[in-house]
Amino acid sequence: MARIKVCLGHISEVFLYEYYCLGDNEYEITDEDTLTPYKARAKELTAAGDYAKAQQEWISAHLENPVDMEAVLGIILCCKQLGDIEGEYSYTTESYNYCCTRAELAAYYRNLGWYYLEKYKPEVASACYLYSKYFGESQQADAELQFLEKATGKKVSNKDIGEIQKLLKENDIPTEANPVTLALLYRAAQEADEAGDRQQALDCYRMVYDLTADEEIGRILSKME
């Protein structure tokens, strides 16, 4: 069986890749950075408005590192611009597993909001946009909520968090970070610490704390910092 070559630069990516992507395959991490050139070209093409070609570069980057969130978000952006609603949804649902910060989780809910807006489900869309704001403020979310209020003639931003979570759960949308991802990040932090890589251990513990505000993780960080 041929070994898959991937460009993983951090222990957190190794744990996420092995759990979510590898399956029964064998892999090796490339010595050179094969990811950045694709991302650089993708950004240039995105800035130029050539979303079809940009998407191909983002997909190539995604193949080099399947758990790199910037590449996944780049593909999602192109799907939106190209009107690929189901493609956008497919990559958005995949991205949930790789959300390691509140900012990434906010982007996940915004992208779900876009999908449900395109599917003419304004109630679910507004819940997604509102919930995204608990993880990170966004002009995009604010603009979409204003649009929804004008389009429906209803005040959508007066729901409390309990109502929003109920609506999300009724539509099988998770309301917190993936617990498996959190466990993988925690284990990656421990392994990095045991290997003497203090910086990568700190990175992983910070990601877990960012998503959970867990007191025990906070104490570990206080000792390490």
JSON list of C-alpha atoms in Angstrom, two decimals, residues 66-214:
[
{"chain": "A", "resi": 66, "resn": "PRO", "atom": "CA", "xyz": [-6.81, 17.97, 5.08]},
{"chain": "A", "resi": 67, "resn": "VAL", "atom": "CA", "xyz": [-7.20, 19.50, 8.56]},
{"chain": "A", "resi": 68, "resn": "ASP", "atom": "CA", "xyz": [-5.93, 23.00, 7.71]},
{"chain": "A", "resi": 69, "resn": "MET", "atom": "CA", "xyz": [-8.90, 25.26, 8.46]},
{"chain": "A", "resi": 70, "resn": "GLU", "atom": "CA", "xyz": [-7.73, 28.12, 6.25]},
{"chain": "A", "resi": 71, "resn": "ALA", "atom": "CA", "xyz": [-7.85, 25.84, 3.20]},
{"chain": "A", "resi": 72, "resn": "VAL", "atom": "CA", "xyz": [-11.30, 24.48, 4.09]},
{"chain": "A", "resi": 73, "resn": "LEU", "atom": "CA", "xyz": [-12.64, 27.99, 4.67]},
{"chain": "A", "resi": 74, "resn": "GLY", "atom": "CA", "xyz": [-11.14, 29.06, 1.34]},
{"chain": "A", "resi": 75, "resn": "ILE", "atom": "CA", "xyz": [-13.00, 26.25, -0.45]},
{"chain": "A", "resi": 76, "resn": "ILE", "atom": "CA", "xyz": [-16.23, 27.23, 1.34]},
{"chain": "A", "resi": 77, "resn": "LEU", "atom": "CA", "xyz": [-15.84, 30.87, 0.29]},
{"chain": "A", "resi": 78, "resn": "CYS", "atom": "CA", "xyz": [-15.43, 29.80, -3.34]},
{"chain": "A", "resi": 79, "resn": "CYS", "atom": "CA", "xyz": [-18.44, 27.48, -3.11]},
{"chain": "A", "resi": 80, "resn": "LYS", "atom": "CA", "xyz": [-20.52, 30.48, -2.00]},
{"chain": "A", "resi": 81, "resn": "GLN", "atom": "CA", "xyz": [-19.25, 32.68, -4.82]},
{"chain": "A", "resi": 82, "resn": "LEU", "atom": "CA", "xyz": [-19.86, 29.90, -7.38]},
{"chain": "A", "resi": 83, "resn": "GLY", "atom": "CA", "xyz": [-23.35, 29.15, -6.05]},
{"chain": "A", "resi": 84, "resn": "ASP", "atom": "CA", "xyz": [-22.47, 25.59, -5.02]},
{"chain": "A", "resi": 85, "resn": "ILE", "atom": "CA", "xyz": [-24.88, 25.29, -2.09]},
{"chain": "A", "resi": 86, "resn": "GLU", "atom": "CA", "xyz": [-24.43, 21.59, -1.40]},
{"chain": "A", "resi": 87, "resn": "GLY", "atom": "CA", "xyz": [-20.66, 21.79, -1.79]},
{"chain": "A", "resi": 88, "resn": "GLU", "atom": "CA", "xyz": [-20.62, 24.62, 0.73]},
{"chain": "A", "resi": 89, "resn": "TYR", "atom": "CA", "xyz": [-22.66, 22.52, 3.16]},
{"chain": "A", "resi": 90, "resn": "SER", "atom": "CA", "xyz": [-20.46, 19.44, 2.70]},
{"chain": "A", "resi": 91, "resn": "TYR", "atom": "CA", "xyz": [-17.24, 21.31, 3.49]},
{"chain": "A", "resi": 92, "resn": "THR", "atom": "CA", "xyz": [-18.91, 23.25, 6.31]},
{"chain": "A", "resi": 93, "resn": "THR", "atom": "CA", "xyz": [-20.04, 20.07, 8.07]},
{"chain": "A", "resi": 94, "resn": "GLU", "atom": "CA", "xyz": [-16.54, 18.61, 7.60]},
{"chain": "A", "resi": 95, "resn": "SER", "atom": "CA", "xyz": [-14.97, 21.77, 9.03]},
{"chain": "A", "resi": 96, "resn": "TYR", "atom": "CA", "xyz": [-16.74, 21.28, 12.37]},
{"chain": "A", "resi": 97, "resn": "ASN", "atom": "CA", "xyz": [-14.26, 18.52, 13.27]},
{"chain": "A", "resi": 98, "resn": "TYR", "atom": "CA", "xyz": [-11.31, 20.86, 12.74]},
{"chain": "A", "resi": 99, "resn": "CYS", "atom": "CA", "xyz": [-12.59, 23.86, 14.72]},
{"chain": "A", "resi": 100, "resn": "CYS", "atom": "CA", "xyz": [-9.92, 24.48, 17.37]},
{"chain": "A", "resi": 101, "resn": "THR", "atom": "CA", "xyz": [-10.72, 28.08, 18.33]},
{"chain": "A", "resi": 102, "resn": "ARG", "atom": "CA", "xyz": [-13.78, 30.18, 19.05]},
{"chain": "A", "resi": 103, "resn": "ALA", "atom": "CA", "xyz": [-13.11, 32.16, 15.86]},
{"chain": "A", "resi": 104, "resn": "GLU", "atom": "CA", "xyz": [-13.22, 28.97, 13.78]},
{"chain": "A", "resi": 105, "resn": "LEU", "atom": "CA", "xyz": [-16.40, 27.84, 15.51]},
{"chain": "A", "resi": 106, "resn": "ALA", "atom": "CA", "xyz": [-17.96, 31.25, 14.79]},
{"chain": "A", "resi": 107, "resn": "ALA", "atom": "CA", "xyz": [-17.09, 30.80, 11.10]},
{"chain": "A", "resi": 108, "resn": "TYR", "atom": "CA", "xyz": [-18.70, 27.33, 11.17]},
{"chain": "A", "resi": 109, "resn": "TYR", "atom": "CA", "xyz": [-22.02, 28.74, 12.38]},
{"chain": "A", "resi": 110, "resn": "ARG", "atom": "CA", "xyz": [-21.87, 31.64, 9.90]},
{"chain": "A", "resi": 111, "resn": "ASN", "atom": "CA", "xyz": [-21.30, 29.20, 7.06]},
{"chain": "A", "resi": 112, "resn": "LEU", "atom": "CA", "xyz": [-24.23, 27.10, 8.23]},
{"chain": "A", "resi": 113, "resn": "GLY", "atom": "CA", "xyz": [-26.29, 30.30, 8.36]},
{"chain": "A", "resi": 114, "resn": "TRP", "atom": "CA", "xyz": [-25.48, 30.97, 4.71]},
{"chain": "A", "resi": 115, "resn": "TYR", "atom": "CA", "xyz": [-26.54, 27.43, 3.76]},
{"chain": "A", "resi": 116, "resn": "TYR", "atom": "CA", "xyz": [-29.91, 27.63, 5.50]},
{"chain": "A", "resi": 117, "resn": "LEU", "atom": "CA", "xyz": [-30.50, 31.08, 4.06]},
{"chain": "A", "resi": 118, "resn": "GLU", "atom": "CA", "xyz": [-29.95, 29.67, 0.57]},
{"chain": "A", "resi": 119, "resn": "LYS", "atom": "CA", "xyz": [-32.33, 26.80, 1.41]},
{"chain": "A", "resi": 120, "resn": "TYR", "atom": "CA", "xyz": [-35.07, 29.31, 2.36]},
{"chain": "A", "resi": 121, "resn": "LYS", "atom": "CA", "xyz": [-35.02, 28.43, 6.05]},
{"chain": "A", "resi": 122, "resn": "PRO", "atom": "CA", "xyz": [-34.74, 31.92, 7.59]},
{"chain": "A", "resi": 123, "resn": "GLU", "atom": "CA", "xyz": [-35.52, 30.77, 11.15]},
{"chain": "A", "resi": 124, "resn": "VAL", "atom": "CA", "xyz": [-32.64, 28.28, 11.20]},
{"chain": "A", "resi": 125, "resn": "ALA", "atom": "CA", "xyz": [-30.35, 30.68, 9.34]},
{"chain": "A", "resi": 126, "resn": "SER", "atom": "CA", "xyz": [-30.96, 33.44, 11.87]},
{"chain": "A", "resi": 127, "resn": "ALA", "atom": "CA", "xyz": [-30.31, 31.03, 14.76]},
{"chain": "A", "resi": 128, "resn": "CYS", "atom": "CA", "xyz": [-26.95, 30.07, 13.20]},
{"chain": "A", "resi": 129, "resn": "TYR", "atom": "CA", "xyz": [-25.92, 33.69, 12.65]},
{"chain": "A", "resi": 130, "resn": "LEU", "atom": "CA", "xyz": [-27.02, 34.69, 16.15]},
{"chain": "A", "resi": 131, "resn": "TYR", "atom": "CA", "xyz": [-25.16, 31.76, 17.70]},
{"chain": "A", "resi": 132, "resn": "SER", "atom": "CA", "xyz": [-22.00, 32.58, 15.76]},
{"chain": "A", "resi": 133, "resn": "LYS", "atom": "CA", "xyz": [-21.90, 35.92, 17.58]},
{"chain": "A", "resi": 134, "resn": "TYR", "atom": "CA", "xyz": [-21.45, 34.13, 20.92]},
{"chain": "A", "resi": 135, "resn": "PHE", "atom": "CA", "xyz": [-18.13, 32.85, 19.60]},
{"chain": "A", "resi": 136, "resn": "GLY", "atom": "CA", "xyz": [-17.00, 35.90, 17.65]},
{"chain": "A", "resi": 137, "resn": "GLU", "atom": "CA", "xyz": [-18.51, 39.18, 16.52]},
{"chain": "A", "resi": 138, "resn": "SER", "atom": "CA", "xyz": [-18.80, 39.57, 12.76]},
{"chain": "A", "resi": 139, "resn": "GLN", "atom": "CA", "xyz": [-19.97, 42.29, 10.40]},
{"chain": "A", "resi": 140, "resn": "GLN", "atom": "CA", "xyz": [-21.07, 39.53, 8.03]},
{"chain": "A", "resi": 141, "resn": "ALA", "atom": "CA", "xyz": [-23.35, 37.97, 10.67]},
{"chain": "A", "resi": 142, "resn": "ASP", "atom": "CA", "xyz": [-24.80, 41.40, 11.52]},
{"chain": "A", "resi": 143, "resn": "ALA", "atom": "CA", "xyz": [-25.45, 42.17, 7.85]},
{"chain": "A", "resi": 144, "resn": "GLU", "atom": "CA", "xyz": [-27.14, 38.81, 7.24]},
{"chain": "A", "resi": 145, "resn": "LEU", "atom": "CA", "xyz": [-29.34, 39.25, 10.31]},
{"chain": "A", "resi": 146, "resn": "GLN", "atom": "CA", "xyz": [-30.39, 42.72, 9.09]},
{"chain": "A", "resi": 147, "resn": "PHE", "atom": "CA", "xyz": [-31.20, 41.21, 5.70]},
{"chain": "A", "resi": 148, "resn": "LEU", "atom": "CA", "xyz": [-33.28, 38.45, 7.32]},
{"chain": "A", "resi": 149, "resn": "GLU", "atom": "CA", "xyz": [-35.23, 40.98, 9.36]},
{"chain": "A", "resi": 150, "resn": "LYS", "atom": "CA", "xyz": [-36.04, 43.02, 6.25]},
{"chain": "A", "resi": 151, "resn": "ALA", "atom": "CA", "xyz": [-36.90, 39.95, 4.18]},
{"chain": "A", "resi": 152, "resn": "THR", "atom": "CA", "xyz": [-39.17, 38.34, 6.78]},
{"chain": "A", "resi": 153, "resn": "GLY", "atom": "CA", "xyz": [-40.51, 41.46, 8.45]},
{"chain": "A", "resi": 154, "resn": "LYS", "atom": "CA", "xyz": [-39.74, 39.84, 11.80]},
{"chain": "A", "resi": 155, "resn": "LYS", "atom": "CA", "xyz": [-37.33, 40.78, 14.56]},
{"chain": "A", "resi": 156, "resn": "VAL", "atom": "CA", "xyz": [-34.93, 37.81, 14.53]},
{"chain": "A", "resi": 157, "resn": "SER", "atom": "CA", "xyz": [-32.32, 39.04, 16.99]},
{"chain": "A", "resi": 158, "resn": "ASN", "atom": "CA", "xyz": [-34.46, 38.98, 20.13]},
{"chain": "A", "resi": 159, "resn": "LYS", "atom": "CA", "xyz": [-34.05, 35.27, 20.90]},
{"chain": "A", "resi": 160, "resn": "ASP", "atom": "CA", "xyz": [-32.23, 34.28, 24.07]},
{"chain": "A", "resi": 161, "resn": "ILE", "atom": "CA", "xyz": [-29.50, 31.66, 23.99]},
{"chain": "A", "resi": 162, "resn": "GLY", "atom": "CA", "xyz": [-31.83, 28.91, 25.22]},
{"chain": "A", "resi": 163, "resn": "GLU", "atom": "CA", "xyz": [-34.22, 29.49, 22.31]},
{"chain": "A", "resi": 164, "resn": "ILE", "atom": "CA", "xyz": [-31.34, 29.55, 19.83]},
{"chain": "A", "resi": 165, "resn": "GLN", "atom": "CA", "xyz": [-29.83, 26.30, 21.14]},
{"chain": "A", "resi": 166, "resn": "LYS", "atom": "CA", "xyz": [-33.25, 24.61, 21.07]},
{"chain": "A", "resi": 167, "resn": "LEU", "atom": "CA", "xyz": [-33.72, 25.56, 17.44]},
{"chain": "A", "resi": 168, "resn": "LEU", "atom": "CA", "xyz": [-30.23, 24.37, 16.53]},
{"chain": "A", "resi": 169, "resn": "LYS", "atom": "CA", "xyz": [-30.73, 21.02, 18.29]},
{"chain": "A", "resi": 170, "resn": "GLU", "atom": "CA", "xyz": [-34.08, 20.51, 16.54]},
{"chain": "A", "resi": 171, "resn": "ASN", "atom": "CA", "xyz": [-32.15, 20.77, 13.26]},
{"chain": "A", "resi": 172, "resn": "ASP", "atom": "CA", "xyz": [-29.34, 18.43, 14.39]},
{"chain": "A", "resi": 173, "resn": "ILE", "atom": "CA", "xyz": [-26.82, 21.28, 14.62]},
{"chain": "A", "resi": 174, "resn": "PRO", "atom": "CA", "xyz": [-24.23, 20.93, 17.43]},
{"chain": "A", "resi": 175, "resn": "THR", "atom": "CA", "xyz": [-24.20, 23.69, 20.03]},
{"chain": "A", "resi": 176, "resn": "GLU", "atom": "CA", "xyz": [-20.61, 23.30, 21.26]},
{"chain": "A", "resi": 177, "resn": "ALA", "atom": "CA", "xyz": [-17.19, 22.30, 20.03]},
{"chain": "A", "resi": 178, "resn": "ASN", "atom": "CA", "xyz": [-16.75, 18.68, 18.98]},
{"chain": "A", "resi": 179, "resn": "PRO", "atom": "CA", "xyz": [-15.93, 16.76, 22.20]},
{"chain": "A", "resi": 180, "resn": "VAL", "atom": "CA", "xyz": [-13.78, 14.31, 20.21]},
{"chain": "A", "resi": 181, "resn": "THR", "atom": "CA", "xyz": [-11.72, 17.20, 18.83]},
{"chain": "A", "resi": 182, "resn": "LEU", "atom": "CA", "xyz": [-11.31, 18.60, 22.35]},
{"chain": "A", "resi": 183, "resn": "ALA", "atom": "CA", "xyz": [-10.11, 15.20, 23.60]},
{"chain": "A", "resi": 184, "resn": "LEU", "atom": "CA", "xyz": [-7.64, 14.95, 20.71]},
{"chain": "A", "resi": 185, "resn": "LEU", "atom": "CA", "xyz": [-6.25, 18.42, 21.41]},
{"chain": "A", "resi": 186, "resn": "TYR", "atom": "CA", "xyz": [-5.90, 17.58, 25.12]},
{"chain": "A", "resi": 187, "resn": "ARG", "atom": "CA", "xyz": [-4.04, 14.36, 24.31]},
{"chain": "A", "resi": 188, "resn": "ALA", "atom": "CA", "xyz": [-1.83, 16.21, 21.80]},
{"chain": "A", "resi": 189, "resn": "ALA", "atom": "CA", "xyz": [-0.98, 18.74, 24.54]},
{"chain": "A", "resi": 190, "resn": "GLN", "atom": "CA", "xyz": [-0.01, 15.96, 26.93]},
{"chain": "A", "resi": 191, "resn": "GLU", "atom": "CA", "xyz": [2.12, 14.20, 24.34]},
{"chain": "A", "resi": 192, "resn": "ALA", "atom": "CA", "xyz": [3.90, 17.42, 23.34]},
{"chain": "A", "resi": 193, "resn": "ASP", "atom": "CA", "xyz": [4.55, 18.17, 27.02]},
{"chain": "A", "resi": 194, "resn": "GLU", "atom": "CA", "xyz": [5.95, 14.68, 27.61]},
{"chain": "A", "resi": 195, "resn": "ALA", "atom": "CA", "xyz": [8.20, 15.08, 24.55]},
{"chain": "A", "resi": 196, "resn": "GLY", "atom": "CA", "xyz": [9.53, 18.37, 25.94]},
{"chain": "A", "resi": 197, "resn": "ASP", "atom": "CA", "xyz": [7.88, 20.55, 23.28]},
{"chain": "A", "resi": 198, "resn": "ARG", "atom": "CA", "xyz": [6.51, 23.18, 25.62]},
{"chain": "A", "resi": 199, "resn": "GLN", "atom": "CA", "xyz": [5.35, 25.58, 22.91]},
{"chain": "A", "resi": 200, "resn": "GLN", "atom": "CA", "xyz": [3.19, 23.05, 21.07]},
{"chain": "A", "resi": 201, "resn": "ALA", "atom": "CA", "xyz": [1.80, 21.81, 24.39]},
{"chain": "A", "resi": 202, "resn": "LEU", "atom": "CA", "xyz": [0.86, 25.39, 25.27]},
{"chain": "A", "resi": 203, "resn": "ASP", "atom": "CA", "xyz": [-0.75, 25.86, 21.84]},
{"chain": "A", "resi": 204, "resn": "CYS", "atom": "CA", "xyz": [-2.96, 22.81, 22.32]},
{"chain": "A", "resi": 205, "resn": "TYR", "atom": "CA", "xyz": [-3.94, 23.64, 25.91]},
{"chain": "A", "resi": 206, "resn": "ARG", "atom": "CA", "xyz": [-4.78, 27.21, 24.81]},
{"chain": "A", "resi": 207, "resn": "MET", "atom": "CA", "xyz": [-7.05, 25.88, 22.06]},
{"chain": "A", "resi": 208, "resn": "VAL", "atom": "CA", "xyz": [-8.91, 23.66, 24.52]},
{"chain": "A", "resi": 209, "resn": "TYR", "atom": "CA", "xyz": [-9.23, 26.55, 26.99]},
{"chain": "A", "resi": 210, "resn": "ASP", "atom": "CA", "xyz": [-10.40, 28.93, 24.26]},
{"chain": "A", "resi": 211, "resn": "LEU", "atom": "CA", "xyz": [-13.25, 26.55, 23.42]},
{"chain": "A", "resi": 212, "resn": "THR", "atom": "CA", "xyz": [-14.19, 25.44, 26.94]},
{"chain": "A", "resi": 213, "resn": "ALA", "atom": "CA", "xyz": [-12.87, 27.91, 29.56]},
{"chain": "A", "resi": 214, "resn": "ASP", "atom": "CA", "xyz": [-12.24, 24.76, 31.60]}
]
